[in-house]
Short mmCIF file of C-alpha atoms in Angstrom, two decimals:
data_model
loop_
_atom_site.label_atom_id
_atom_site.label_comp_id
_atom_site.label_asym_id
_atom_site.label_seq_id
_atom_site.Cartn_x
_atom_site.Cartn_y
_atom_site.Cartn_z
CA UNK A 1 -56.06 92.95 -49.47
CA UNK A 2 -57.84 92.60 -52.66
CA UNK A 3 -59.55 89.86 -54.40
CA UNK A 4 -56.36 88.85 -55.74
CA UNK A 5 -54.65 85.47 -54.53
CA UNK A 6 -50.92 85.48 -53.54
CA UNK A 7 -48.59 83.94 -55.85
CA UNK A 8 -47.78 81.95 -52.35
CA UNK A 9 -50.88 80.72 -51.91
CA UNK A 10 -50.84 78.93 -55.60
CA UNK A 11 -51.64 74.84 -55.33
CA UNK A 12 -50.15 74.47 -58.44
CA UNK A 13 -46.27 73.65 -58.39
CA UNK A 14 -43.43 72.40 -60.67
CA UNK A 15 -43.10 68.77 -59.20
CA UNK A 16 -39.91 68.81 -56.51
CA UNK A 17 -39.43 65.20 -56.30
CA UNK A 18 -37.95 63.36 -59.41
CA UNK A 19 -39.12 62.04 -62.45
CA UNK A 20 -40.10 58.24 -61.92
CA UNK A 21 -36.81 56.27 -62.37
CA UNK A 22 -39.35 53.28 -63.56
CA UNK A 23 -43.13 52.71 -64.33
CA UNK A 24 -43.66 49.29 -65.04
CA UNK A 25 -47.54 48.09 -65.89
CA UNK A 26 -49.04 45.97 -63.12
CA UNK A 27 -52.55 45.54 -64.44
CA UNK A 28 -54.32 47.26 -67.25
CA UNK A 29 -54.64 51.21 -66.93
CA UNK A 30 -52.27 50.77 -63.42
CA UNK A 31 -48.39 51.54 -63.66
CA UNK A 32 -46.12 51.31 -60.37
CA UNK A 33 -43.01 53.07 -59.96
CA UNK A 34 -40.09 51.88 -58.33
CA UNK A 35 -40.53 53.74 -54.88
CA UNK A 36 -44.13 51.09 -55.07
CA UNK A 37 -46.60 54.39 -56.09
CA UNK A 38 -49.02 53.73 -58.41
CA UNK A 39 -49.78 56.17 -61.33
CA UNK A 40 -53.21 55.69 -63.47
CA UNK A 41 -52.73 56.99 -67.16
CA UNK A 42 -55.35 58.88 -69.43
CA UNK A 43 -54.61 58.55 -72.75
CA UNK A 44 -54.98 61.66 -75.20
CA UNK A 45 -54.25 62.25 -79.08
CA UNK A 46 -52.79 65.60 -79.55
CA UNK A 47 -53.82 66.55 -82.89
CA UNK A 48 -50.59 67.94 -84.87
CA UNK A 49 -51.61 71.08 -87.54
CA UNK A 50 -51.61 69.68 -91.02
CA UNK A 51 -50.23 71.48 -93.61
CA UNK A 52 -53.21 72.46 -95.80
CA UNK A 53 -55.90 74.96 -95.37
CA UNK A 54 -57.09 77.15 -92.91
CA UNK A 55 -54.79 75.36 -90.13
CA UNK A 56 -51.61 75.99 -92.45
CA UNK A 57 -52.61 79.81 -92.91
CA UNK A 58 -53.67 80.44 -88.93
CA UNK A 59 -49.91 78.84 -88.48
CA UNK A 60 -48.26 81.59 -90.83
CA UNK A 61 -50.35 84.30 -89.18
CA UNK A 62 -48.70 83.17 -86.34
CA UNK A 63 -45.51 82.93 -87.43
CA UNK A 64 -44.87 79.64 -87.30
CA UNK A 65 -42.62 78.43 -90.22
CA UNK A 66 -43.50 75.76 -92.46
CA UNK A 67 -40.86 73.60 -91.76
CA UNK A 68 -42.50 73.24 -88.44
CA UNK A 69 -45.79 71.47 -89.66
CA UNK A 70 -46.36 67.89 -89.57
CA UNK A 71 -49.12 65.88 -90.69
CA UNK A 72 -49.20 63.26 -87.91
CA UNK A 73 -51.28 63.16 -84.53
CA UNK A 74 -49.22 62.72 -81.42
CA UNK A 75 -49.86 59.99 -78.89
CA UNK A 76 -50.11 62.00 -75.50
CA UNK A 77 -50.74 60.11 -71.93
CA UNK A 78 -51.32 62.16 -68.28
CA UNK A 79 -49.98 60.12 -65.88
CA UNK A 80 -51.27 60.99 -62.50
CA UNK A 81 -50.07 59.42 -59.66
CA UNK A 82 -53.09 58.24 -57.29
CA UNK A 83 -52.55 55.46 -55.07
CA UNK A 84 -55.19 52.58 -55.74
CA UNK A 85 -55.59 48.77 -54.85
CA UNK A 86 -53.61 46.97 -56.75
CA UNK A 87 -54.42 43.80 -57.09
CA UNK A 88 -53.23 41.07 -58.79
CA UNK A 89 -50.22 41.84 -60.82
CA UNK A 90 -50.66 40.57 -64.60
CA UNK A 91 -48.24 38.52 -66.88
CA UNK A 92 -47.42 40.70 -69.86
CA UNK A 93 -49.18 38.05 -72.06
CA UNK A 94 -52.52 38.33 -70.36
CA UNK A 95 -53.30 41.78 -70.94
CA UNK A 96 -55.29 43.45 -73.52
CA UNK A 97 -53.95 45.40 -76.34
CA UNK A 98 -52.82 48.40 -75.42
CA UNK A 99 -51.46 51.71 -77.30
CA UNK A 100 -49.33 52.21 -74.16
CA UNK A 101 -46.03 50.36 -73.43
CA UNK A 102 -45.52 48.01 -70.68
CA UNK A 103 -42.62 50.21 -69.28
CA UNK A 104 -41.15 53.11 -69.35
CA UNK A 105 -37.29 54.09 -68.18
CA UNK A 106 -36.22 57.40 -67.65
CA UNK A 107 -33.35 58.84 -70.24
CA UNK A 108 -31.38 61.98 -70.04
CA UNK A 109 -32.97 64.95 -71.30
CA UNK A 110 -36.19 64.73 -70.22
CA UNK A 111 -37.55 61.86 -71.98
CA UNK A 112 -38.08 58.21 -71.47
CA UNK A 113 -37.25 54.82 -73.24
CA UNK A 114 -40.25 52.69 -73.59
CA UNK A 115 -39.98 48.48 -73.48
CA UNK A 116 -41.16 48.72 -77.84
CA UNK A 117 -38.10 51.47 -78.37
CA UNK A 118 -39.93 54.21 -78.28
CA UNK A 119 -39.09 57.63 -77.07
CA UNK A 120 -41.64 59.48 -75.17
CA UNK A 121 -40.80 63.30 -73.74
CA UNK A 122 -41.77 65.04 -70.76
CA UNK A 123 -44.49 68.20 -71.18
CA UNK A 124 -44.61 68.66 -67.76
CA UNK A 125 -44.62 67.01 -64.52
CA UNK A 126 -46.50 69.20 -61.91
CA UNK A 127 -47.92 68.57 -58.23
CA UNK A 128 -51.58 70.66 -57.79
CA UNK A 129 -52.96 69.73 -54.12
CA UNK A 130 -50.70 66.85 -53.61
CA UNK A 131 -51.59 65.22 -56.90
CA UNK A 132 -48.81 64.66 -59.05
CA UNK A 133 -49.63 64.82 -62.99
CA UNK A 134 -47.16 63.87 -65.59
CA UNK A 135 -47.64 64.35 -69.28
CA UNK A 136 -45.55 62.50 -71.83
CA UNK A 137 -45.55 62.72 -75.72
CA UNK A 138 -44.44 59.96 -77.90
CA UNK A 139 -41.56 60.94 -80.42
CA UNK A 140 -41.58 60.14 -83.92
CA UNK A 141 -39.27 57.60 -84.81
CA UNK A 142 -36.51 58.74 -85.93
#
């Protein structure tokens, strides 16, 4: 056989089990889901192309349409579910600010409703070695 790994062998996988119904905050940078896992989140800001200069012109090289450019950066968070201690769980009023809601529920079409309103879609939800990763994306209001 050559150097080449079967496709079988991959460790990365779309996610079989479900999309958290729940993931309500328990203490800062620890959510729980209703099944009692605990998922840690990493928050990211996906820069959005703005619609002047060189990032405007890559964009029509590429094809992609004006209409499609906005000017905003996206709030992104990987959720990766990684069983921890717990601890304490904290009143809502205790924490510290936080750019992340203190719960999410899941909505058709692949999205969730946060506790502020928001809407917040699903990238992707894999499992590599066991490890599930979720990534969601907060939607502009509408």
């Amino acid at each position: 056989m050559s150097g080449r790994t079967a496709l079988s062998e991959c460790p990365f996988t779309t996610c079989r089990s479900l999309h958290p119904d729940h993931l309500w905050i328990w203490r800062p940078n620890v959510y729980v889901d209703e099944n009692d896992r605990t998922w840690l989140p990493i928050i990211m800001e996906s820069p959005v192309p703005s619609t002047s200069g060189a990032s405007c012109a890559w964009r029509r090289l590429k094809g992609v349409p004006p209409s499609s450019l906005q000017t905003e950066s996206s709030l992104q968070v990987l959720m990766r579910q990684i069983e921890v201690s717990r601890g304490e769980a904290m009143q809502p009023s205790r924490l510290p600010p936080s750019m992340l809601p203190l719960m999410w529920q899941l909505y058709p079409g692949r999205r969730y409703r946060a506790s502020d309103s928001s809407f917040w879609r699903i990238v992707y939800h894999i499992e590599i070695n066991g490890v599930e990763d979720m990534v969601l994306e907060q939607l502009p209001d509408p």
